[in-house]
Amino acid sequence: MTGGKVLAIDFGGTKIAIATAAVGFTGGRPDTVVRLPTLGAAGAEQAVRRAFDAARTLLAGPAAAGVSTFGVLRDGRVHLAPNVPGWDGMALPALLRAEFGDAPVAIDNDVNAAASAELRWGALRGVDTGLYVNLGTGLAAALVAGGRVLPGAHGAAGEIAYLRDRDTDGYAADGAAPMEDVVSGAALARRGSALLGRPVTAAELFPLGADPRVAALLDETVATLSRTIANLCVMLDPERVVLGGGMMGAAGHLMPRVEAVLRRSVPFAPALVEARFVDDAPLVGALALALECASGEL
């Protein structure tokens, strides 16, 4: 398809982003971007309704639509998405088909969508086997093989938040996400705030590394992150590892440490690079999904 426009929607726990782009989009700035608060406490139904209303205003009759969402997609429903009441278990794919009619629609979770953006236009372009690790409020990864993102048998490949590092860690069956409780922006903010006796964000902790207490916390977190990525690399044998997400504001602290561990621990160490897309990566990924639909690649 050589003409028309595509639509992208990124459903997040705190905000919804909607964008349009020409079918010839090459990963720059979308034509238009609109952002809405999710208003999660008011439930899933109103969030989806407001997103659809805004999307219709932006673009009626898109050539295709791409959608990213928090949670895991399986059997036509969203799972592992407790942050917004009604989102967990919601039949989002069916709602999208009803909204967009004959227009083809692709949907994936937010981290897989971000990896799709990196595959099409960014740091994973041309990579056959790779790993994308998202370091944000939470923790997740996307596995790439054959130049495509692997969904896994249940749509949950890359949900590394549930990895267990110690016998004392909790279990996914009990609602625990052991690795995310240590390696994530939310975990760092929580532990740093308790340590310092005042509210701090993860981004605010890294400049405070001269404080021995903060330094110890950061050392533990980065060591766990590095070990986790190294173990994933031993299993997958990727040619390239891409780090993305909101915590990449501290890339100067993270990248050298992770790279050093990969070189020491992985038999054939992959290249380690920063993601091209940090802000709005899932939204750009939703555009990538839409373009694959428009061209018949999906």
PDB file of C-alpha atoms in Angstrom:
ATOM      1  CA  MET A   1       0.000   0.000   0.000  1.00  0.00           C
ATOM      2  CA  THR A   2       1.457   3.347  -1.030  1.00  0.00           C
ATOM      3  CA  GLY A   3      -1.130   5.864   0.187  1.00  0.00           C
ATOM      4  CA  GLY A   4      -3.270   6.659   3.208  1.00  0.00           C
ATOM      5  CA  LYS A   5      -2.534   6.944   6.894  1.00  0.00           C
ATOM      6  CA  VAL A   6      -2.231   4.561   9.795  1.00  0.00           C
ATOM      7  CA  LEU A   7      -3.298   4.989  13.402  1.00  0.00           C
ATOM      8  CA  ALA A   8      -1.493   3.966  16.589  1.00  0.00           C
ATOM      9  CA  ILE A   9      -2.766   3.760  20.164  1.00  0.00           C
ATOM     10  CA  ASP A  10      -0.596   3.094  23.194  1.00  0.00           C
ATOM     11  CA  PHE A  11      -2.597   2.211  26.301  1.00  0.00           C
ATOM     12  CA  GLY A  12      -0.529   2.871  29.421  1.00  0.00           C
ATOM     13  CA  GLY A  13      -1.371   2.651  33.084  1.00  0.00           C
ATOM     14  CA  THR A  14      -1.208   6.435  33.538  1.00  0.00           C
ATOM     15  CA  LYS A  15      -1.534   7.828  30.007  1.00  0.00           C
ATOM     16  CA  ILE A  16      -2.882   6.949  26.582  1.00  0.00           C
ATOM     17  CA  ALA A  17      -1.026   8.171  23.493  1.00  0.00           C
ATOM     18  CA  ILE A  18      -2.556   8.237  20.014  1.00  0.00           C
ATOM     19  CA  ALA A  19      -0.706   9.017  16.792  1.00  0.00           C
ATOM     20  CA  THR A  20      -1.189   9.074  13.048  1.00  0.00           C
ATOM     21  CA  ALA A  21       1.400   8.718  10.301  1.00  0.00           C
ATOM     22  CA  ALA A  22       1.576   8.295   6.551  1.00  0.00           C
ATOM     23  CA  VAL A  23       2.027   4.786   5.202  1.00  0.00           C
ATOM     24  CA  GLY A  24       5.516   5.922   4.150  1.00  0.00           C
ATOM     25  CA  PHE A  25       6.498   6.750   7.764  1.00  0.00           C
ATOM     26  CA  THR A  26      10.169   5.956   8.451  1.00  0.00           C
ATOM     27  CA  GLY A  27      10.432   6.337  12.213  1.00  0.00           C
ATOM     28  CA  GLY A  28      10.706  10.099  12.585  1.00  0.00           C
ATOM     29  CA  ARG A  29       7.986  12.255  14.104  1.00  0.00           C
ATOM     30  CA  PRO A  30       4.381  11.116  13.603  1.00  0.00           C
ATOM     31  CA  ASP A  31       2.014  13.521  11.866  1.00  0.00           C
ATOM     32  CA  THR A  32      -0.019  14.049  15.018  1.00  0.00           C
ATOM     33  CA  VAL A  33       0.177  12.865  18.624  1.00  0.00           C
ATOM     34  CA  VAL A  34      -2.535  13.260  21.264  1.00  0.00           C
ATOM     35  CA  ARG A  35      -2.174  12.268  24.898  1.00  0.00           C
ATOM     36  CA  LEU A  36      -4.923  11.524  27.400  1.00  0.00           C
ATOM     37  CA  PRO A  37      -4.766  10.579  31.071  1.00  0.00           C
ATOM     38  CA  THR A  38      -5.819   6.976  31.565  1.00  0.00           C
ATOM     39  CA  LEU A  39      -7.797   7.877  34.712  1.00  0.00           C
ATOM     40  CA  GLY A  40      -7.302   4.284  35.715  1.00  0.00           C
ATOM     41  CA  ALA A  41      -9.251   4.493  38.954  1.00  0.00           C
ATOM     42  CA  ALA A  42     -12.374   5.142  36.849  1.00  0.00           C
ATOM     43  CA  GLY A  43     -11.947   1.769  35.140  1.00  0.00           C
ATOM     44  CA  ALA A  44     -11.079   0.291  31.791  1.00  0.00           C
ATOM     45  CA  GLU A  45     -14.304   1.003  29.908  1.00  0.00           C
ATOM     46  CA  GLN A  46     -14.043   4.776  30.064  1.00  0.00           C
ATOM     47  CA  ALA A  47     -10.343   4.696  29.102  1.00  0.00           C
ATOM     48  CA  VAL A  48     -11.033   2.666  25.964  1.00  0.00           C
ATOM     49  CA  ARG A  49     -14.068   4.770  25.064  1.00  0.00           C
ATOM     50  CA  ARG A  50     -12.177   8.065  25.372  1.00  0.00           C
ATOM     51  CA  ALA A  51      -9.265   6.656  23.352  1.00  0.00           C
ATOM     52  CA  PHE A  52     -11.589   5.580  20.549  1.00  0.00           C
ATOM     53  CA  ASP A  53     -13.349   8.969  20.571  1.00  0.00           C
ATOM     54  CA  ALA A  54     -10.005  10.763  20.275  1.00  0.00           C
ATOM     55  CA  ALA A  55      -8.810   8.374  17.560  1.00  0.00           C
ATOM     56  CA  ARG A  56     -11.934   9.022  15.455  1.00  0.00           C
ATOM     57  CA  THR A  57     -11.324  12.751  15.724  1.00  0.00           C
ATOM     58  CA  LEU A  58      -7.728  12.339  14.559  1.00  0.00           C
ATOM     59  CA  LEU A  59      -8.285   9.908  11.710  1.00  0.00           C
ATOM     60  CA  ALA A  60     -11.460   8.399  10.327  1.00  0.00           C
ATOM     61  CA  GLY A  61     -10.974   5.215   8.314  1.00  0.00           C
ATOM     62  CA  PRO A  62      -7.274   4.444   8.848  1.00  0.00           C
ATOM     63  CA  ALA A  63      -5.522   2.150   6.396  1.00  0.00           C
ATOM     64  CA  ALA A  64      -4.564   0.048   9.438  1.00  0.00           C
ATOM     65  CA  ALA A  65      -4.255   0.417  13.196  1.00  0.00           C
ATOM     66  CA  GLY A  66      -1.576  -0.705  15.643  1.00  0.00           C
ATOM     67  CA  VAL A  67      -2.154  -0.920  19.376  1.00  0.00           C
ATOM     68  CA  SER A  68       0.146  -1.490  22.329  1.00  0.00           C
ATOM     69  CA  THR A  69      -1.050  -2.210  25.846  1.00  0.00           C
ATOM     70  CA  PHE A  70       0.344  -3.005  29.253  1.00  0.00           C
ATOM     71  CA  GLY A  71      -0.203  -6.608  30.290  1.00  0.00           C
ATOM     72  CA  VAL A  72       0.042  -9.847  28.315  1.00  0.00           C
ATOM     73  CA  LEU A  73      -2.264 -10.789  25.431  1.00  0.00           C
ATOM     74  CA  ARG A  74      -3.526 -14.350  25.390  1.00  0.00           C
ATOM     75  CA  ASP A  75      -6.624 -15.985  23.905  1.00  0.00           C
ATOM     76  CA  GLY A  76      -8.118 -12.656  22.912  1.00  0.00           C
ATOM     77  CA  ARG A  77      -7.834 -11.080  26.346  1.00  0.00           C
ATOM     78  CA  VAL A  78      -5.384  -8.997  28.368  1.00  0.00           C
ATOM     79  CA  HIS A  79      -3.791 -10.681  31.381  1.00  0.00           C
ATOM     80  CA  LEU A  80      -1.386  -9.613  34.150  1.00  0.00           C
ATOM     81  CA  ALA A  81      -2.759  -6.056  34.056  1.00  0.00           C
ATOM     82  CA  PRO A  82      -4.131  -5.295  37.533  1.00  0.00           C
ATOM     83  CA  ASN A  83      -3.322  -1.557  37.592  1.00  0.00           C
ATOM     84  CA  VAL A  84      -6.549  -0.439  35.899  1.00  0.00           C
ATOM     85  CA  PRO A  85      -9.794  -2.009  37.175  1.00  0.00           C
ATOM     86  CA  GLY A  86     -11.373  -4.068  34.411  1.00  0.00           C
ATOM     87  CA  TRP A  87      -8.270  -4.214  32.212  1.00  0.00           C
ATOM     88  CA  ASP A  88      -7.205  -7.655  33.383  1.00  0.00           C
ATOM     89  CA  GLY A  89      -9.344 -10.082  31.419  1.00  0.00           C
ATOM     90  CA  MET A  90     -10.663  -7.454  29.010  1.00  0.00           C
ATOM     91  CA  ALA A  91     -11.339  -8.620  25.442  1.00  0.00           C
ATOM     92  CA  LEU A  92      -9.412  -5.717  23.920  1.00  0.00           C
ATOM     93  CA  PRO A  93      -8.815  -7.328  20.491  1.00  0.00           C
ATOM     94  CA  ALA A  94     -12.571  -7.799  20.025  1.00  0.00           C
ATOM     95  CA  LEU A  95     -13.224  -4.176  21.014  1.00  0.00           C
ATOM     96  CA  LEU A  96     -10.661  -3.040  18.452  1.00  0.00           C
ATOM     97  CA  ARG A  97     -12.211  -5.147  15.692  1.00  0.00           C
ATOM     98  CA  ALA A  98     -15.628  -3.698  16.482  1.00  0.00           C
ATOM     99  CA  GLU A  99     -14.251  -0.149  16.436  1.00  0.00           C
ATOM    100  CA  PHE A 100     -12.172  -0.328  13.272  1.00  0.00           C
ATOM    101  CA  GLY A 101     -14.326  -2.639  11.169  1.00  0.00           C
ATOM    102  CA  ASP A 102     -12.609  -3.714   7.963  1.00  0.00           C
ATOM    103  CA  ALA A 103      -9.323  -1.921   8.724  1.00  0.00           C
ATOM    104  CA  PRO A 104      -6.635  -4.452   9.724  1.00  0.00           C
ATOM    105  CA  VAL A 105      -5.565  -4.157  13.366  1.00  0.00           C
ATOM    106  CA  ALA A 106      -2.439  -5.474  15.114  1.00  0.00           C
ATOM    107  CA  ILE A 107      -2.034  -5.516  18.890  1.00  0.00           C
ATOM    108  CA  ASP A 108       0.870  -6.432  21.174  1.00  0.00           C
ATOM    109  CA  ASN A 109       2.104  -5.648  24.649  1.00  0.00           C
ATOM    110  CA  ASP A 110       4.015  -2.418  25.155  1.00  0.00           C
ATOM    111  CA  VAL A 111       7.525  -3.880  25.422  1.00  0.00           C
ATOM    112  CA  ASN A 112       7.111  -6.082  22.360  1.00  0.00           C
ATOM    113  CA  ALA A 113       5.807  -3.030  20.501  1.00  0.00           C
ATOM    114  CA  ALA A 114       8.863  -1.017  21.545  1.00  0.00           C
ATOM    115  CA  ALA A 115      11.072  -3.836  20.273  1.00  0.00           C
ATOM    116  CA  SER A 116       9.161  -3.751  16.974  1.00  0.00           C
ATOM    117  CA  ALA A 117      10.045  -0.054  16.643  1.00  0.00           C
ATOM    118  CA  GLU A 118      13.716  -0.860  17.236  1.00  0.00           C
ATOM    119  CA  LEU A 119      13.551  -3.691  14.693  1.00  0.00           C
ATOM    120  CA  ARG A 120      12.008  -1.563  11.976  1.00  0.00           C
ATOM    121  CA  TRP A 121      13.878   1.731  12.466  1.00  0.00           C
ATOM    122  CA  GLY A 122      16.191   1.563  15.456  1.00  0.00           C
ATOM    123  CA  ALA A 123      18.957  -0.267  17.254  1.00  0.00           C
ATOM    124  CA  LEU A 124      17.740  -3.763  16.296  1.00  0.00           C
ATOM    125  CA  ARG A 125      17.433  -3.027  12.589  1.00  0.00           C
ATOM    126  CA  GLY A 126      18.968  -5.849  10.549  1.00  0.00           C
ATOM    127  CA  VAL A 127      19.388  -8.066  13.626  1.00  0.00           C
ATOM    128  CA  ASP A 128      18.345 -11.701  13.312  1.00  0.00           C
ATOM    129  CA  THR A 129      18.738 -12.692  16.981  1.00  0.00           C
ATOM    130  CA  GLY A 130      18.529  -9.993  19.611  1.00  0.00           C
ATOM    131  CA  LEU A 131      17.292  -8.968  23.023  1.00  0.00           C
ATOM    132  CA  TYR A 132      15.454  -5.786  24.002  1.00  0.00           C
ATOM    133  CA  VAL A 133      15.337  -4.973  27.727  1.00  0.00           C
ATOM    134  CA  ASN A 134      12.985  -2.272  28.970  1.00  0.00           C
ATOM    135  CA  LEU A 135      14.110  -0.569  32.181  1.00  0.00           C
ATOM    136  CA  GLY A 136      11.248   1.639  33.241  1.00  0.00           C
ATOM    137  CA  THR A 137       8.795   1.810  36.089  1.00  0.00           C
ATOM    138  CA  GLY A 138       8.659  -1.948  35.626  1.00  0.00           C
ATOM    139  CA  LEU A 139      10.962  -4.521  34.045  1.00  0.00           C
ATOM    140  CA  ALA A 140      10.411  -6.604  30.916  1.00  0.00           C
ATOM    141  CA  ALA A 141      12.188  -7.848  27.813  1.00  0.00           C
ATOM    142  CA  ALA A 142      11.444  -8.842  24.246  1.00  0.00           C
ATOM    143  CA  LEU A 143      13.173 -11.743  22.508  1.00  0.00           C
ATOM    144  CA  VAL A 144      13.970 -11.465  18.804  1.00  0.00           C
ATOM    145  CA  ALA A 145      14.687 -14.450  16.559  1.00  0.00           C
ATOM    146  CA  GLY A 146      14.484 -14.673  12.796  1.00  0.00           C
ATOM    147  CA  GLY A 147      14.193 -10.900  12.786  1.00  0.00           C
ATOM    148  CA  ARG A 148      10.829 -10.995  14.594  1.00  0.00           C
ATOM    149  CA  VAL A 149       9.629 -10.554  18.164  1.00  0.00           C
ATOM    150  CA  LEU A 150       8.799 -13.921  19.755  1.00  0.00           C
ATOM    151  CA  PRO A 151       5.433 -13.968  21.554  1.00  0.00           C
ATOM    152  CA  GLY A 152       5.967 -17.300  23.323  1.00  0.00           C
ATOM    153  CA  ALA A 153       3.386 -20.061  23.761  1.00  0.00           C
ATOM    154  CA  HIS A 154       1.138 -17.879  25.928  1.00  0.00           C
ATOM    155  CA  GLY A 155       2.113 -14.400  24.729  1.00  0.00           C
ATOM    156  CA  ALA A 156       4.337 -14.005  27.784  1.00  0.00           C
ATOM    157  CA  ALA A 157       7.873 -14.403  26.391  1.00  0.00           C
ATOM    158  CA  GLY A 158      10.189 -11.854  27.995  1.00  0.00           C
ATOM    159  CA  GLU A 159       8.199 -11.348  31.202  1.00  0.00           C
ATOM    160  CA  ILE A 160      11.435 -11.296  33.178  1.00  0.00           C
ATOM    161  CA  ALA A 161       9.809  -9.442  36.080  1.00  0.00           C
ATOM    162  CA  TYR A 162       8.828 -12.916  37.282  1.00  0.00           C
ATOM    163  CA  LEU A 163      12.348 -14.359  37.329  1.00  0.00           C
ATOM    164  CA  ARG A 164      13.427 -15.648  40.733  1.00  0.00           C
ATOM    165  CA  ASP A 165      16.927 -14.817  41.956  1.00  0.00           C
ATOM    166  CA  ARG A 166      16.773 -16.436  45.406  1.00  0.00           C
ATOM    167  CA  ASP A 167      14.881 -19.254  47.103  1.00  0.00           C
ATOM    168  CA  THR A 168      13.228 -16.672  49.339  1.00  0.00           C
ATOM    169  CA  ASP A 169      11.661 -14.839  46.384  1.00  0.00           C
ATOM    170  CA  GLY A 170       7.913 -14.965  45.948  1.00  0.00           C
ATOM    171  CA  TYR A 171       6.084 -16.820  43.197  1.00  0.00           C
ATOM    172  CA  ALA A 172       4.135 -15.544  40.207  1.00  0.00           C
ATOM    173  CA  ALA A 173       1.197 -17.724  41.282  1.00  0.00           C
ATOM    174  CA  ASP A 174       0.985 -15.610  44.433  1.00  0.00           C
ATOM    175  CA  GLY A 175       1.097 -12.322  42.532  1.00  0.00           C
ATOM    176  CA  ALA A 176       4.801 -11.668  43.126  1.00  0.00           C
ATOM    177  CA  ALA A 177       7.174 -10.241  40.512  1.00  0.00           C
ATOM    178  CA  PRO A 178      10.501 -10.943  42.272  1.00  0.00           C
ATOM    179  CA  MET A 179      12.938  -9.455  39.757  1.00  0.00           C
ATOM    180  CA  GLU A 180      10.846  -6.326  39.231  1.00  0.00           C
ATOM    181  CA  ASP A 181      10.819  -5.839  43.002  1.00  0.00           C
ATOM    182  CA  VAL A 182      14.600  -5.350  42.778  1.00  0.00           C
ATOM    183  CA  VAL A 183      15.361  -4.087  39.270  1.00  0.00           C
ATOM    184  CA  SER A 184      12.900  -1.383  38.189  1.00  0.00           C
ATOM    185  CA  GLY A 185      12.315   2.316  38.547  1.00  0.00           C
ATOM    186  CA  ALA A 186       9.499   1.682  40.994  1.00  0.00           C
ATOM    187  CA  ALA A 187      11.679  -0.596  43.135  1.00  0.00           C
ATOM    188  CA  LEU A 188      14.548   1.877  43.220  1.00  0.00           C
ATOM    189  CA  ALA A 189      12.215   4.732  44.130  1.00  0.00           C
ATOM    190  CA  ARG A 190      10.593   2.707  46.910  1.00  0.00           C
ATOM    191  CA  ARG A 191      13.850   1.417  48.373  1.00  0.00           C
ATOM    192  CA  GLY A 192      15.659   4.723  47.971  1.00  0.00           C
ATOM    193  CA  SER A 193      12.864   6.646  49.657  1.00  0.00           C
ATOM    194  CA  ALA A 194      12.908   4.231  52.604  1.00  0.00           C
ATOM    195  CA  LEU A 195      16.692   4.499  52.797  1.00  0.00           C
ATOM    196  CA  LEU A 196      16.818   8.307  52.779  1.00  0.00           C
ATOM    197  CA  GLY A 197      13.650   8.950  54.728  1.00  0.00           C
ATOM    198  CA  ARG A 198      12.173  11.171  52.000  1.00  0.00           C
ATOM    199  CA  PRO A 199      10.500  10.610  48.644  1.00  0.00           C
ATOM    200  CA  VAL A 200      12.945  10.210  45.742  1.00  0.00           C
ATOM    201  CA  THR A 201      12.592   8.926  42.209  1.00  0.00           C
ATOM    202  CA  ALA A 202      14.907   6.409  40.587  1.00  0.00           C
ATOM    203  CA  ALA A 203      16.357   9.179  38.414  1.00  0.00           C
ATOM    204  CA  GLU A 204      17.196  11.234  41.505  1.00  0.00           C
ATOM    205  CA  LEU A 205      19.104   8.361  43.123  1.00  0.00           C
ATOM    206  CA  PHE A 206      21.930   8.007  40.610  1.00  0.00           C
ATOM    207  CA  PRO A 207      23.409  11.504  41.205  1.00  0.00           C
ATOM    208  CA  LEU A 208      23.400  10.709  44.942  1.00  0.00           C
ATOM    209  CA  GLY A 209      25.897   7.871  44.516  1.00  0.00           C
ATOM    210  CA  ALA A 210      28.460   9.602  46.739  1.00  0.00           C
ATOM    211  CA  ASP A 211      26.279   8.604  49.691  1.00  0.00           C
ATOM    212  CA  PRO A 212      27.553   5.127  50.686  1.00  0.00           C
ATOM    213  CA  ARG A 213      24.012   3.925  51.412  1.00  0.00           C
ATOM    214  CA  VAL A 214      22.797   4.963  47.966  1.00  0.00           C
ATOM    215  CA  ALA A 215      25.940   3.573  46.330  1.00  0.00           C
ATOM    216  CA  ALA A 216      25.315   0.176  47.942  1.00  0.00           C
ATOM    217  CA  LEU A 217      21.697   0.150  46.735  1.00  0.00           C
ATOM    218  CA  LEU A 218      22.664   1.100  43.191  1.00  0.00           C
ATOM    219  CA  ASP A 219      25.505  -1.438  43.140  1.00  0.00           C
ATOM    220  CA  GLU A 220      23.157  -4.229  44.206  1.00  0.00           C
ATOM    221  CA  THR A 221      20.521  -3.232  41.651  1.00  0.00           C
ATOM    222  CA  VAL A 222      22.891  -2.889  38.708  1.00  0.00           C
ATOM    223  CA  ALA A 223      24.673  -6.120  39.625  1.00  0.00           C
ATOM    224  CA  THR A 224      21.355  -7.993  39.643  1.00  0.00           C
ATOM    225  CA  LEU A 225      20.372  -6.397  36.331  1.00  0.00           C
ATOM    226  CA  SER A 226      23.717  -7.278  34.750  1.00  0.00           C
ATOM    227  CA  ARG A 227      23.576 -10.867  35.970  1.00  0.00           C
ATOM    228  CA  THR A 228      20.030 -11.253  34.663  1.00  0.00           C
ATOM    229  CA  ILE A 229      20.899  -9.920  31.207  1.00  0.00           C
ATOM    230  CA  ALA A 230      24.009 -12.113  31.082  1.00  0.00           C
ATOM    231  CA  ASN A 231      21.947 -15.210  31.875  1.00  0.00           C
ATOM    232  CA  LEU A 232      19.457 -14.316  29.152  1.00  0.00           C
ATOM    233  CA  CYS A 233      22.330 -13.910  26.700  1.00  0.00           C
ATOM    234  CA  VAL A 234      23.777 -17.302  27.563  1.00  0.00           C
ATOM    235  CA  MET A 235      20.379 -18.830  26.750  1.00  0.00           C
ATOM    236  CA  LEU A 236      19.511 -16.807  23.617  1.00  0.00           C
ATOM    237  CA  ASP A 237      22.990 -16.079  22.192  1.00  0.00           C
ATOM    238  CA  PRO A 238      21.922 -12.706  20.741  1.00  0.00           C
ATOM    239  CA  GLU A 239      24.101 -10.664  18.435  1.00  0.00           C
ATOM    240  CA  ARG A 240      22.878  -7.446  20.005  1.00  0.00           C
ATOM    241  CA  VAL A 241      21.278  -6.350  23.284  1.00  0.00           C
ATOM    242  CA  VAL A 242      19.338  -3.089  23.356  1.00  0.00           C
ATOM    243  CA  LEU A 243      18.546  -1.289  26.602  1.00  0.00           C
ATOM    244  CA  GLY A 244      15.582   1.092  26.595  1.00  0.00           C
ATOM    245  CA  GLY A 245      13.005   2.605  28.918  1.00  0.00           C
ATOM    246  CA  GLY A 246      12.811   5.537  31.277  1.00  0.00           C
ATOM    247  CA  MET A 247      15.801   4.508  33.391  1.00  0.00           C
ATOM    248  CA  MET A 248      18.084   5.098  30.427  1.00  0.00           C
ATOM    249  CA  GLY A 249      18.453   8.632  31.713  1.00  0.00           C
ATOM    250  CA  ALA A 250      21.110   6.929  33.847  1.00  0.00           C
ATOM    251  CA  ALA A 251      22.702   5.184  30.850  1.00  0.00           C
ATOM    252  CA  GLY A 252      26.121   6.529  31.806  1.00  0.00           C
ATOM    253  CA  HIS A 253      25.898   4.571  35.051  1.00  0.00           C
ATOM    254  CA  LEU A 254      24.261   1.461  33.609  1.00  0.00           C
ATOM    255  CA  MET A 255      25.848   0.720  30.248  1.00  0.00           C
ATOM    256  CA  PRO A 256      29.530   0.298  31.294  1.00  0.00           C
ATOM    257  CA  ARG A 257      28.632  -1.988  34.206  1.00  0.00           C
ATOM    258  CA  VAL A 258      26.301  -4.191  32.180  1.00  0.00           C
ATOM    259  CA  GLU A 259      28.757  -4.390  29.291  1.00  0.00           C
ATOM    260  CA  ALA A 260      31.611  -5.428  31.597  1.00  0.00           C
ATOM    261  CA  VAL A 261      29.557  -8.281  33.031  1.00  0.00           C
ATOM    262  CA  LEU A 262      28.482  -9.449  29.562  1.00  0.00           C
ATOM    263  CA  ARG A 263      32.104  -9.568  28.415  1.00  0.00           C
ATOM    264  CA  ARG A 264      33.134 -11.630  31.430  1.00  0.00           C
ATOM    265  CA  SER A 265      30.110 -13.927  31.613  1.00  0.00           C
ATOM    266  CA  VAL A 266      28.828 -14.695  28.111  1.00  0.00           C
ATOM    267  CA  PRO A 267      30.885 -17.058  25.923  1.00  0.00           C
ATOM    268  CA  PHE A 268      30.202 -14.940  22.827  1.00  0.00           C
ATOM    269  CA  ALA A 269      29.364 -11.518  24.225  1.00  0.00           C
ATOM    270  CA  PRO A 270      26.808  -9.518  22.221  1.00  0.00           C
ATOM    271  CA  ALA A 271      27.061  -5.850  21.355  1.00  0.00           C
ATOM    272  CA  LEU A 272      25.289  -3.674  23.939  1.00  0.00           C
ATOM    273  CA  VAL A 273      23.612  -0.511  22.646  1.00  0.00           C
ATOM    274  CA  GLU A 274      21.088   2.078  23.775  1.00  0.00           C
ATOM    275  CA  ALA A 275      17.634   2.103  22.237  1.00  0.00           C
ATOM    276  CA  ARG A 276      16.883   4.700  19.589  1.00  0.00           C
ATOM    277  CA  PHE A 277      13.382   5.198  20.961  1.00  0.00           C
ATOM    278  CA  VAL A 278      13.053   6.052  24.648  1.00  0.00           C
ATOM    279  CA  ASP A 279      10.135   8.466  24.855  1.00  0.00           C
ATOM    280  CA  ASP A 280       6.967   7.002  23.324  1.00  0.00           C
ATOM    281  CA  ALA A 281       8.717   3.774  22.272  1.00  0.00           C
ATOM    282  CA  PRO A 282       5.503   1.679  22.556  1.00  0.00           C
ATOM    283  CA  LEU A 283       3.599   4.289  20.527  1.00  0.00           C
ATOM    284  CA  VAL A 284       6.211   4.226  17.750  1.00  0.00           C
ATOM    285  CA  GLY A 285       6.067   0.444  17.977  1.00  0.00           C
ATOM    286  CA  ALA A 286       2.288   0.563  17.514  1.00  0.00           C
ATOM    287  CA  LEU A 287       2.915   2.547  14.327  1.00  0.00           C
ATOM    288  CA  ALA A 288       5.336  -0.176  13.221  1.00  0.00           C
ATOM    289  CA  LEU A 289       2.627  -2.787  13.844  1.00  0.00           C
ATOM    290  CA  ALA A 290       0.102  -0.717  11.874  1.00  0.00           C
ATOM    291  CA  LEU A 291       2.472  -0.387   8.933  1.00  0.00           C
ATOM    292  CA  GLU A 292       3.106  -4.138   8.929  1.00  0.00           C
ATOM    293  CA  CYS A 293      -0.674  -4.610   8.758  1.00  0.00           C
ATOM    294  CA  ALA A 294      -1.031  -2.045   5.963  1.00  0.00           C
ATOM    295  CA  SER A 295       1.675  -3.757   3.902  1.00  0.00           C
ATOM    296  CA  GLY A 296       0.387  -7.256   4.569  1.00  0.00           C
ATOM    297  CA  GLU A 297       3.470  -8.276   6.563  1.00  0.00           C
ATOM    298  CA  LEU A 298       1.319  -9.448   9.489  1.00  0.00           C
TER     299      LEU A 298
END
